[in-house]
CSV table of C-alpha atoms and ligand atoms in Angstrom, one decimal:
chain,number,residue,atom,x,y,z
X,227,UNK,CA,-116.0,-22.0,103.5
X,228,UNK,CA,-112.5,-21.9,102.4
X,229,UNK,CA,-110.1,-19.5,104.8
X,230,UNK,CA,-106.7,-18.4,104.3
X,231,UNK,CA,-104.1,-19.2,106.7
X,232,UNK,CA,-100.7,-18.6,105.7
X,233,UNK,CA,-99.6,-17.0,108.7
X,234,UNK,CA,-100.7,-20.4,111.1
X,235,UNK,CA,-98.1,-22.0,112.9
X,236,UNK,CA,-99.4,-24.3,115.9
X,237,UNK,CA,-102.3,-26.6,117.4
X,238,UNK,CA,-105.1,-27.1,114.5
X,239,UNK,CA,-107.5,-27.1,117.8
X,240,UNK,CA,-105.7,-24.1,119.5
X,241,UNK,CA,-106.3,-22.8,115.8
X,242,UNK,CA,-110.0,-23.2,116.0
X,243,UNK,CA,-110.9,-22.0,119.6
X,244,UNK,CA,-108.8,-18.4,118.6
X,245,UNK,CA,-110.6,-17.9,114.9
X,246,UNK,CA,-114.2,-18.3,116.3
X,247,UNK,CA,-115.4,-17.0,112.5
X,248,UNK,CA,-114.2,-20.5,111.4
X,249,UNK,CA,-117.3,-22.3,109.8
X,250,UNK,CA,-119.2,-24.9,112.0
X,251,UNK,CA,-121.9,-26.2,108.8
X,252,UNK,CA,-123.2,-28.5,107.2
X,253,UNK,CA,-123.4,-32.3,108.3
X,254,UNK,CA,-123.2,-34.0,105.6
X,255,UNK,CA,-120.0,-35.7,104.3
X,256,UNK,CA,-119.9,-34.3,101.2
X,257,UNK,CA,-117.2,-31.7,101.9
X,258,UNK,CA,-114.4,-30.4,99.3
X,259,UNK,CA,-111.1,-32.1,99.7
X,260,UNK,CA,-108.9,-30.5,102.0
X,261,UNK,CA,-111.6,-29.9,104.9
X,262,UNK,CA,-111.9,-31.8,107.5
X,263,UNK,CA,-114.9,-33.3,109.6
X,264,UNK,CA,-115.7,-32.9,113.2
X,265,UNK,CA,-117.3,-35.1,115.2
X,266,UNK,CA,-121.4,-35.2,114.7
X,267,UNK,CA,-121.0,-31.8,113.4
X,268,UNK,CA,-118.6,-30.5,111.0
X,269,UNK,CA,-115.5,-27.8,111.0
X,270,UNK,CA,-114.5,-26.9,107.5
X,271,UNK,CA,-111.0,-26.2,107.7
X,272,UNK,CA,-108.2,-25.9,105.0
X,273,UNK,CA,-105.7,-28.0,106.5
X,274,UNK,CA,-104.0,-28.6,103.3
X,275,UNK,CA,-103.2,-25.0,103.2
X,276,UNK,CA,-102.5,-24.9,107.2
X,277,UNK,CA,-99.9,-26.6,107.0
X,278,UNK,CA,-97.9,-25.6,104.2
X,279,UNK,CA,-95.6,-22.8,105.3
X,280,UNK,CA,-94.3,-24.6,108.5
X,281,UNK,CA,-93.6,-27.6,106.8
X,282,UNK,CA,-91.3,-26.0,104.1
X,283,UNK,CA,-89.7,-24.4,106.6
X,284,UNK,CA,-89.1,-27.6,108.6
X,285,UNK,CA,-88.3,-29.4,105.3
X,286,UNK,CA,-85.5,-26.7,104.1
X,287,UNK,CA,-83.8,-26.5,107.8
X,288,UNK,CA,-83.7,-31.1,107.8
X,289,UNK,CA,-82.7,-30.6,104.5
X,290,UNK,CA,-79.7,-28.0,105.1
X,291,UNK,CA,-78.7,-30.1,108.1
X,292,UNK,CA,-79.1,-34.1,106.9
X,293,UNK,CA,-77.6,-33.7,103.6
X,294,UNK,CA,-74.3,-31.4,104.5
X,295,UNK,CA,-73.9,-33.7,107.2
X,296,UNK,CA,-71.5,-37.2,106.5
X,297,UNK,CA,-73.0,-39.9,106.5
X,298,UNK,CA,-76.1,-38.1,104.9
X,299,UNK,CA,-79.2,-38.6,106.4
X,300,UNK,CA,-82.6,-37.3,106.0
X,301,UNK,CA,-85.5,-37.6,108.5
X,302,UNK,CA,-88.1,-40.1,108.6
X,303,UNK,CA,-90.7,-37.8,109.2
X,304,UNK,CA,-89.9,-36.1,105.9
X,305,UNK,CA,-91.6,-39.7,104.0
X,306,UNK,CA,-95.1,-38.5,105.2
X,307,UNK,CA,-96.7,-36.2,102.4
X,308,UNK,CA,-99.9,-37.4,100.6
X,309,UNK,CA,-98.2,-39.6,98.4
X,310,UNK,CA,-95.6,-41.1,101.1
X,311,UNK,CA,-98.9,-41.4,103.0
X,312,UNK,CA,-100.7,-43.2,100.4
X,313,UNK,CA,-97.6,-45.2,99.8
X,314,UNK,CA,-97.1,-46.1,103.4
X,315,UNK,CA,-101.1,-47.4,104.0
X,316,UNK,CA,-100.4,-49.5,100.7
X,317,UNK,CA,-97.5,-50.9,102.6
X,318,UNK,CA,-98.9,-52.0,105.8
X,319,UNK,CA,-101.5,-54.3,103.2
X,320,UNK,CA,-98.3,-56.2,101.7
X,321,UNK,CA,-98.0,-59.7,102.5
X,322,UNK,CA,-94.0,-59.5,104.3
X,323,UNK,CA,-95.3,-56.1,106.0
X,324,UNK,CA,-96.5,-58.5,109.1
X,325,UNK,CA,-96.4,-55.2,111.8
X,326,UNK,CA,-100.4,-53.7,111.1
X,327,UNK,CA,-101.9,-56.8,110.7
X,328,UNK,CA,-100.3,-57.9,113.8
X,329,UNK,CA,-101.3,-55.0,115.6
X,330,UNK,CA,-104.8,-54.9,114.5
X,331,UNK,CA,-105.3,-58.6,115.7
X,332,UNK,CA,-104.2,-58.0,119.7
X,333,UNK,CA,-106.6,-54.9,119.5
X,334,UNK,CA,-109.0,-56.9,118.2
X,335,UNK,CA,-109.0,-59.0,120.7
X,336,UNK,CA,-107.9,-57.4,123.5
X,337,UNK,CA,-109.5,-53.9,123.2
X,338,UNK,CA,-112.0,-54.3,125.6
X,339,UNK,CA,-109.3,-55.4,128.1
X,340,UNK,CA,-107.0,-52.5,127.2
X,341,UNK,CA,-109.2,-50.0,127.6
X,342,UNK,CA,-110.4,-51.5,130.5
X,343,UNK,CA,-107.1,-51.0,132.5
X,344,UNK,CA,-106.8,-48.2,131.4
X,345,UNK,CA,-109.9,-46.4,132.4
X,346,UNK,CA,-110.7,-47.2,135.7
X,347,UNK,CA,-113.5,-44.5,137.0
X,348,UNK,CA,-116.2,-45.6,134.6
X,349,UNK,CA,-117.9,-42.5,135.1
X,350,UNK,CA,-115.6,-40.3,134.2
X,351,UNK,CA,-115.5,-38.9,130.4
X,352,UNK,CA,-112.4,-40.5,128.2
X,353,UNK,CA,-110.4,-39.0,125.8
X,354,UNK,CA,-108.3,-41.6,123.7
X,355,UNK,CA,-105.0,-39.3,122.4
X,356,UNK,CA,-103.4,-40.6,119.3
X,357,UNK,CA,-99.9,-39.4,118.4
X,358,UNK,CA,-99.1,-39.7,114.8
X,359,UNK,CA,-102.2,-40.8,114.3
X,360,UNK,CA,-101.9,-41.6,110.4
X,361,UNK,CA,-105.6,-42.6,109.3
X,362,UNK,CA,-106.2,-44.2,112.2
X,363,UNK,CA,-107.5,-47.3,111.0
X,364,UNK,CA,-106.7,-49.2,113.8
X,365,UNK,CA,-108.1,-46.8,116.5
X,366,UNK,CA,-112.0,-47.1,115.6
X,367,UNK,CA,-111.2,-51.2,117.6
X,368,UNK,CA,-110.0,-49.3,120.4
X,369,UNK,CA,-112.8,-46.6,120.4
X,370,UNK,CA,-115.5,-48.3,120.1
X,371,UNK,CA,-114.5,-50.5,123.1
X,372,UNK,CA,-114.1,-47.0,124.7
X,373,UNK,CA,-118.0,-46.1,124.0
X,374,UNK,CA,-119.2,-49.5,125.6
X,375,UNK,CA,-117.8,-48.5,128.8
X,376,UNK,CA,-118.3,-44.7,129.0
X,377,UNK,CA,-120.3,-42.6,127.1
X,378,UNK,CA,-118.4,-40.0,126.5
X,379,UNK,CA,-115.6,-40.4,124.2
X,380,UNK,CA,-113.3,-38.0,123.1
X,381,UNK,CA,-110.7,-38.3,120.1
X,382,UNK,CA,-107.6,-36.1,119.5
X,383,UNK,CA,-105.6,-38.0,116.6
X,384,UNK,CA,-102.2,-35.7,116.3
X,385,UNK,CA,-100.3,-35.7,112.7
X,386,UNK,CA,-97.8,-34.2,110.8
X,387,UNK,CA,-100.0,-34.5,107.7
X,388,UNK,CA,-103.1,-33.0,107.3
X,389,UNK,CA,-104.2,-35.5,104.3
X,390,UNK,CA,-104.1,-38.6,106.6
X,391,UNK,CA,-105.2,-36.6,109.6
X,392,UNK,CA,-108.4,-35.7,107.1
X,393,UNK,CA,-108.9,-39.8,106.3
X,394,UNK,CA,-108.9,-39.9,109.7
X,395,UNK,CA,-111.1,-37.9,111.2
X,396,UNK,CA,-113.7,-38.7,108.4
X,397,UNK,CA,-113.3,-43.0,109.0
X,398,UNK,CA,-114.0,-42.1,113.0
X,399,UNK,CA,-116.6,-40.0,112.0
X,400,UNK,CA,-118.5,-42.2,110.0
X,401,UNK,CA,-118.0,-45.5,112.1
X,402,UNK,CA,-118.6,-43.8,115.4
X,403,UNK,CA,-120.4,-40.6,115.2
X,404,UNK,CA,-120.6,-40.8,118.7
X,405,UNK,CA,-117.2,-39.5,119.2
X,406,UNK,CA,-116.3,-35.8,119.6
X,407,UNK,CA,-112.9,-35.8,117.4
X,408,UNK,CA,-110.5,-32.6,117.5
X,409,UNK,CA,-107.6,-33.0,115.2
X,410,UNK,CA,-104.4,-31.7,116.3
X,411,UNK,CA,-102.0,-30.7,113.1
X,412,UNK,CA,-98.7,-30.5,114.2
X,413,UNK,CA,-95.0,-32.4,114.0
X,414,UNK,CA,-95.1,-33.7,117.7
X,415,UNK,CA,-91.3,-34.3,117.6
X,416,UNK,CA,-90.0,-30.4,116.3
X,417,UNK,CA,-93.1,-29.3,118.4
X,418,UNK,CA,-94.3,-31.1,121.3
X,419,UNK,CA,-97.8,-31.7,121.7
X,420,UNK,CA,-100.2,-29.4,124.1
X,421,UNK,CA,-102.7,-30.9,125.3
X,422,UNK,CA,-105.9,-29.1,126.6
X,423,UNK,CA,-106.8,-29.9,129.9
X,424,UNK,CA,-109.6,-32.5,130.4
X,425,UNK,CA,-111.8,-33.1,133.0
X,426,UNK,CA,-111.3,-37.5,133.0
X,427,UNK,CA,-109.4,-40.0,132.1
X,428,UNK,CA,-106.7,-39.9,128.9
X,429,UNK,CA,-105.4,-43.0,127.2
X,430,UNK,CA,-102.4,-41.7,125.2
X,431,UNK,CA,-102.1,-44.0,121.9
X,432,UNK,CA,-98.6,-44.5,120.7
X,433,UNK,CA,-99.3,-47.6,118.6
X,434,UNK,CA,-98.2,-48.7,115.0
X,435,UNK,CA,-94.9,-49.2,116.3
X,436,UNK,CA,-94.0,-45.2,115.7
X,437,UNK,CA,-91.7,-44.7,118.8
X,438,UNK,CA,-89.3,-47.5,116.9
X,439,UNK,CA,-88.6,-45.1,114.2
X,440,UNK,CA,-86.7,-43.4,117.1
X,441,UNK,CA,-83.3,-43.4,118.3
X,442,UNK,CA,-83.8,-44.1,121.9
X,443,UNK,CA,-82.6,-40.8,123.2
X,444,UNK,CA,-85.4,-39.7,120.7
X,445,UNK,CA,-87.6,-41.8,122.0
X,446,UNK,CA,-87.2,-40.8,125.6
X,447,UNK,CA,-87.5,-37.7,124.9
X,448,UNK,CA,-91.3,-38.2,123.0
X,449,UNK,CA,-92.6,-40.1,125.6
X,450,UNK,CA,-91.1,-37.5,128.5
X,451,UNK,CA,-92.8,-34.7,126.6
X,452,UNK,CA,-95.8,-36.8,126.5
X,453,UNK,CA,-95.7,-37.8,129.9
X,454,UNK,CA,-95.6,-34.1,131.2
X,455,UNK,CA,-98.9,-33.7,129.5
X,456,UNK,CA,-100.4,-36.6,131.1
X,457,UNK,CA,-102.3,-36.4,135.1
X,458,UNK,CA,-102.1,-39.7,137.7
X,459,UNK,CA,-104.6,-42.0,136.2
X,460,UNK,CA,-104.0,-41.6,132.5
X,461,UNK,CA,-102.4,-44.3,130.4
X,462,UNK,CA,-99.9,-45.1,127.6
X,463,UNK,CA,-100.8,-47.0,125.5
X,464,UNK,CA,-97.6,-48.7,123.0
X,465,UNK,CA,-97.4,-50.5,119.9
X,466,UNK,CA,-93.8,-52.3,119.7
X,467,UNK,CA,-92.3,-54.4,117.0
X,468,UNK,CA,-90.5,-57.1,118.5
X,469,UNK,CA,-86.7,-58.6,117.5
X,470,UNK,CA,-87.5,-61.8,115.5
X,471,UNK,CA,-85.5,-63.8,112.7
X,472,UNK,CA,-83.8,-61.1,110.0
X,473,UNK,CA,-85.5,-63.0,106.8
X,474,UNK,CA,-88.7,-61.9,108.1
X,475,UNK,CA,-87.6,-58.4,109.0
X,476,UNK,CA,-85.8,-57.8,106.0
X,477,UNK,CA,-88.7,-59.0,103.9
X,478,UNK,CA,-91.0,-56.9,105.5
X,479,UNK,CA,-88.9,-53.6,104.4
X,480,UNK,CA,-87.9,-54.8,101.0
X,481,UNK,CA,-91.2,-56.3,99.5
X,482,UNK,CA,-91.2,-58.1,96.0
X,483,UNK,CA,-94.0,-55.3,94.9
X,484,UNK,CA,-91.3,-52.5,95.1
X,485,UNK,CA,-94.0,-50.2,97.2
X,486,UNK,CA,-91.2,-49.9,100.1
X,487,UNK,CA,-88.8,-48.8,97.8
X,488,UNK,CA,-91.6,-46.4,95.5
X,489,UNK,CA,-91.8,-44.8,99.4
X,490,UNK,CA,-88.3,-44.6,100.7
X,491,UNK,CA,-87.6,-43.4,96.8
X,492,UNK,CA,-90.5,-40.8,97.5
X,493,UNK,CA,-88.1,-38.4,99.8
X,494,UNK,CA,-86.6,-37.6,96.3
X,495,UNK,CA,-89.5,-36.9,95.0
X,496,UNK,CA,-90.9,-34.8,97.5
X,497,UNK,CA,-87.4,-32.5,97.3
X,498,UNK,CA,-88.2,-32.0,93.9
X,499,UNK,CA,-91.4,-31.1,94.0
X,500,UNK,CA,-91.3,-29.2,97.3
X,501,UNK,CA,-87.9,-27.7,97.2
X,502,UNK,CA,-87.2,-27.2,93.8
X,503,UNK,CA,-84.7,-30.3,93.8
X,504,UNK,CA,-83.5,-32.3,90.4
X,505,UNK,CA,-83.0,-35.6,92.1
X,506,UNK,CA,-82.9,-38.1,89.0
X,507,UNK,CA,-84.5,-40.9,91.3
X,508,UNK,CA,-83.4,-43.6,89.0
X,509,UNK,CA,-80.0,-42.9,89.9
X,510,UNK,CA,-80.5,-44.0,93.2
X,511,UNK,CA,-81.7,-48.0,95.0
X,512,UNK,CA,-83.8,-48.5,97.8
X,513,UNK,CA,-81.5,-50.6,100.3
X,514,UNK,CA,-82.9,-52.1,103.5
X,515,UNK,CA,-80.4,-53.8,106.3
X,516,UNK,CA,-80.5,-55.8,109.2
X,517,UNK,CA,-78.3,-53.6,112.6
X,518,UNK,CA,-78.1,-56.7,114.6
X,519,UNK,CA,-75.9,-54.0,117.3
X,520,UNK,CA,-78.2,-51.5,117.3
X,521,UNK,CA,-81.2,-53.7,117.3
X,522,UNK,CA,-82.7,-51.6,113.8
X,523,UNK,CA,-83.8,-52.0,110.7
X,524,UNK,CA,-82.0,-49.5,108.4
X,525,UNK,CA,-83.5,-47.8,104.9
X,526,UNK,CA,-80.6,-45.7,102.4
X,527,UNK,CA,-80.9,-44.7,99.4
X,528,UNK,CA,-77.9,-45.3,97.2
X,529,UNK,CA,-76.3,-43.4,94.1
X,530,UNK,CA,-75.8,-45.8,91.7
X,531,UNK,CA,-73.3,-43.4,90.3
X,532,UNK,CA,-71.2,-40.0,91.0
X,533,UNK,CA,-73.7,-37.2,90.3
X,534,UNK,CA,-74.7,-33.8,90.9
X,535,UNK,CA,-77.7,-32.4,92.5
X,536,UNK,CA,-79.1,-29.0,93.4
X,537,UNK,CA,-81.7,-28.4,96.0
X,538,UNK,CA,-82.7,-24.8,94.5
X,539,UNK,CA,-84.8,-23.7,97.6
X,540,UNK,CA,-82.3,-24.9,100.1
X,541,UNK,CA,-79.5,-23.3,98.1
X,542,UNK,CA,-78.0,-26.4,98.3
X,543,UNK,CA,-75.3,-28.2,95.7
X,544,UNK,CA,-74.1,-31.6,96.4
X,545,UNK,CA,-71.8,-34.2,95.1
X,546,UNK,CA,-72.9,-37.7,95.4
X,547,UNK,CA,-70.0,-40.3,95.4
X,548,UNK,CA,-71.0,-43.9,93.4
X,549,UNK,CA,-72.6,-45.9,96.1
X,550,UNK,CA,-72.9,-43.1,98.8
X,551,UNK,CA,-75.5,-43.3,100.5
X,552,UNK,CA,-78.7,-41.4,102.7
X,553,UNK,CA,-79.7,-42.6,105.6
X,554,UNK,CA,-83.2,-42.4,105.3
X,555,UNK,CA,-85.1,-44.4,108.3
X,556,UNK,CA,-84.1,-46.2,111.3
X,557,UNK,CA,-87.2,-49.2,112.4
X,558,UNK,CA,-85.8,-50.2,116.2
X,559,UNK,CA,-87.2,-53.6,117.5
X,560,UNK,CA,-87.6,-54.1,120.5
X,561,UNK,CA,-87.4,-57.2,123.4
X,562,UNK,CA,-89.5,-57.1,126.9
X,563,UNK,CA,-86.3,-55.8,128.6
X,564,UNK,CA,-85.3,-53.0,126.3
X,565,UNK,CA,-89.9,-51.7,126.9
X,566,UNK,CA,-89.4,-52.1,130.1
X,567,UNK,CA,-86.3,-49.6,130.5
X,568,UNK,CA,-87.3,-47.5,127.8
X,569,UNK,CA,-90.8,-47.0,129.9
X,570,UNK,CA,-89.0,-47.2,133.6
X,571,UNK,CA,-86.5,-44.4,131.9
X,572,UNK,CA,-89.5,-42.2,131.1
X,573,UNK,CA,-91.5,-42.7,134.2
X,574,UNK,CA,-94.1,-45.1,133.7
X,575,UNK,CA,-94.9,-48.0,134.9
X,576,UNK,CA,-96.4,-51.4,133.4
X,577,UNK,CA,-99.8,-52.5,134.0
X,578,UNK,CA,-100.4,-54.6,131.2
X,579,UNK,CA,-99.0,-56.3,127.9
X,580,UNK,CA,-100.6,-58.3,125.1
X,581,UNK,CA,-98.4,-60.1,122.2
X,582,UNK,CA,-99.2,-61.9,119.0
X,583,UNK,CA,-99.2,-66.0,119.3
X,584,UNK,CA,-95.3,-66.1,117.9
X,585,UNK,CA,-94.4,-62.8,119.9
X,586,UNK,CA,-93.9,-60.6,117.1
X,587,UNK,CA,-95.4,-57.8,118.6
X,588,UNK,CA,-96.3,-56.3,121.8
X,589,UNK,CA,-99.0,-53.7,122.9
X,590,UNK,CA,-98.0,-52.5,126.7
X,591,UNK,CA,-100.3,-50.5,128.6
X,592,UNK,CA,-98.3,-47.9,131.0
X,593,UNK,CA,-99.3,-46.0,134.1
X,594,UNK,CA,-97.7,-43.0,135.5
X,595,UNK,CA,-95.2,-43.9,138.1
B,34,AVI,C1,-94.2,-45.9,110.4
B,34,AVI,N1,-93.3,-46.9,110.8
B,34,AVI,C2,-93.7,-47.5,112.0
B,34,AVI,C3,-92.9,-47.8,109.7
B,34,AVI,C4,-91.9,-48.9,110.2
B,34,AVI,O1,-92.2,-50.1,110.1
B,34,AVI,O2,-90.9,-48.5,110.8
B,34,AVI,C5,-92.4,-47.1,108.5
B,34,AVI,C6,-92.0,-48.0,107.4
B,34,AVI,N2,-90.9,-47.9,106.7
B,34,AVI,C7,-90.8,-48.8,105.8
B,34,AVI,N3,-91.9,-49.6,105.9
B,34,AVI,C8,-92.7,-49.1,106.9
């Protein structure tokens, strides 16, 4: 059953516990695109068309206020539509893209420890919460260590893009059927995140080193907003990208395939298509650099020449300069010290951390101070 739902703005599962017509059928994986799967049975729910109206909206208002603005920037957020999706999980395969991989080896061997610490009353139900959950490729490591200590295991994987949030919710379901999952639409950082109360233990996920596409006032103010949802005895878990020699980092945002580029490029793209926009994308370069001060990894896009473009939905003219540029993403790494304030600052503690053999990257499990 397709429904309409121009009019929704909030939580996909708020959403579903106020429209109790919504379809709860078949369970079977053979469900249109668009619809999204439920746990051992199955919610069919347009999220495609969900999510449409508020994120015009959102895109309109970044727009209006990133690309008046000097230096122009745009918001990172604004990469993740299906193809920027796509392009991004085609990115974390690529050989110099070193941070998934990294991450998926600690969770593969620690995840039994992980979730261990953080889930101390074994009896108690847990409910692993993922924020920008992408298609949580990684998570299944983490949840299935979650069922061989409790069995009761609740998923909430929270994302700004209801395609991945779709992959997502069908790789859990198929690998761990097990798992009650209730997907949570929503862009955690215009709109913080709501959490229904739960009667156990919650493991907040913030791994695939997210929180570094931050500034750290940004950052703060995430994890604070998270924090406030969280009870004494729940966990953070977060995935960090450490500071490490700048060949390395540069290659891994300036591969030799060009996909890095194809998805910074993609912003344009998505203007035009979204927005109305006539970005002639071959007039601008993908440039990546190395903020040795600021401890980031920079992405611009760069006019190759003066030019003219119109955002026609934004009502929006501008005049680029040759070589001006758009300030597109911001990839902060981190060292033990600069975790452990950003954590303190927020109000958590550390009970654990796990790294990589050459320290490239660091899971940290935190506790509620
Ligand atoms: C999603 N985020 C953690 C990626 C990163 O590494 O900062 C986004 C990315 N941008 C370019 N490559 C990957």
């Amino acid at each position: 059953m397709r429904r309409s739902c121009a009019s929704y703005s909030g939580d996909l599962a708020e959403f579903l516990s106020t429209n109790n017509q919504m379809a709860v059928r078949r369970d079977s994986l053979e469900c249109p695109k668009g619809f999204v799967y439920v746990a051992t049975y199955v919610q069919a729910v347009d999220l495609e068309h969900l999510a449409t109206a508020d994120a015009r909206e959102a895109l309109t208002c970044e727009v209006r206020r990133g690309l008046i603005a000097r230096p122009r920037s745009l918001s990172p957020w604004m990469f993740y539509d299906a193809e920027g999706s796509r392009l991004f999980e085609r990115i974390t395969t690529l050989p110099e893209y070193y941070p998934t991989r990294t991450e998926r080896a600690i969770l593969a061997g620690n995840a039994h420890a992980i979730v261990a610490g953080a889930h101390g009353d074994r009896s108690l139900p847990l409910r692993l919460v993922e924020l920008g959950a992408g298609t949580a490729s990684k998570t299944c490591i983490l949840l299935e260590a979650a069922l061989r200590l409790s069995d009761d295991v609740a998923y909430v994987p929270v994302d700004v893009c209801p395609h991945a949030l779709e992959l997502a919710c069908q790789n859990v379901a198929c690998a761990l059927p097990e798992v009650r999952i209730q997907p949570v639409v929503r862009n955690y950082v215009t709109h913080p995140l709501q959490l229904e109360p739960f009667d156990g233990t919650t493991l907040a996920l913030y791994i695939g080193t997210s929180i570094g596409n931050f500034s750290p006032e940004e950052a703060r103010l995430i994890l604070r907003d998270l924090r406030v949802q969280l009870q004494p005895g729940d966990a953070l878990l977060l995935g960090t990208d450490m500071v490490k020699d700048e060949r390395t980092l540069l290659a891994a945002y300036d591969d030799s395939d060009g996909i890095t580029a194809a998805f910074n490029l993609n912003i344009l793209h998505r203007l035009n298509w979204e927005l109305g926009a006539n970005f002639d994308t071959a007039r601008f370069l993908h440039r990546a650099l190395w903020n040795s001060i600021e401890s980031r990894i920079e992405m611009h896009l760069e006019s190759t020449q003066e030019q003219d473009v119109a955002i026609e939905r934004a009502d929006l003219p501008i005049h680029f300069m040759p070589r001006e540029t758009i300030h597109t993403e911001n990839s902060y790494k981190f060292t033990d010290r600069s975790i452990q304030r950003l954590l303190n600052d927020v109000g958590f503690g550390i009970s654990g951390a796990w790294k990589d053999s050459r320290g490239w990257y660091t899971l940290t499990l935190a506790y509620l101070r």
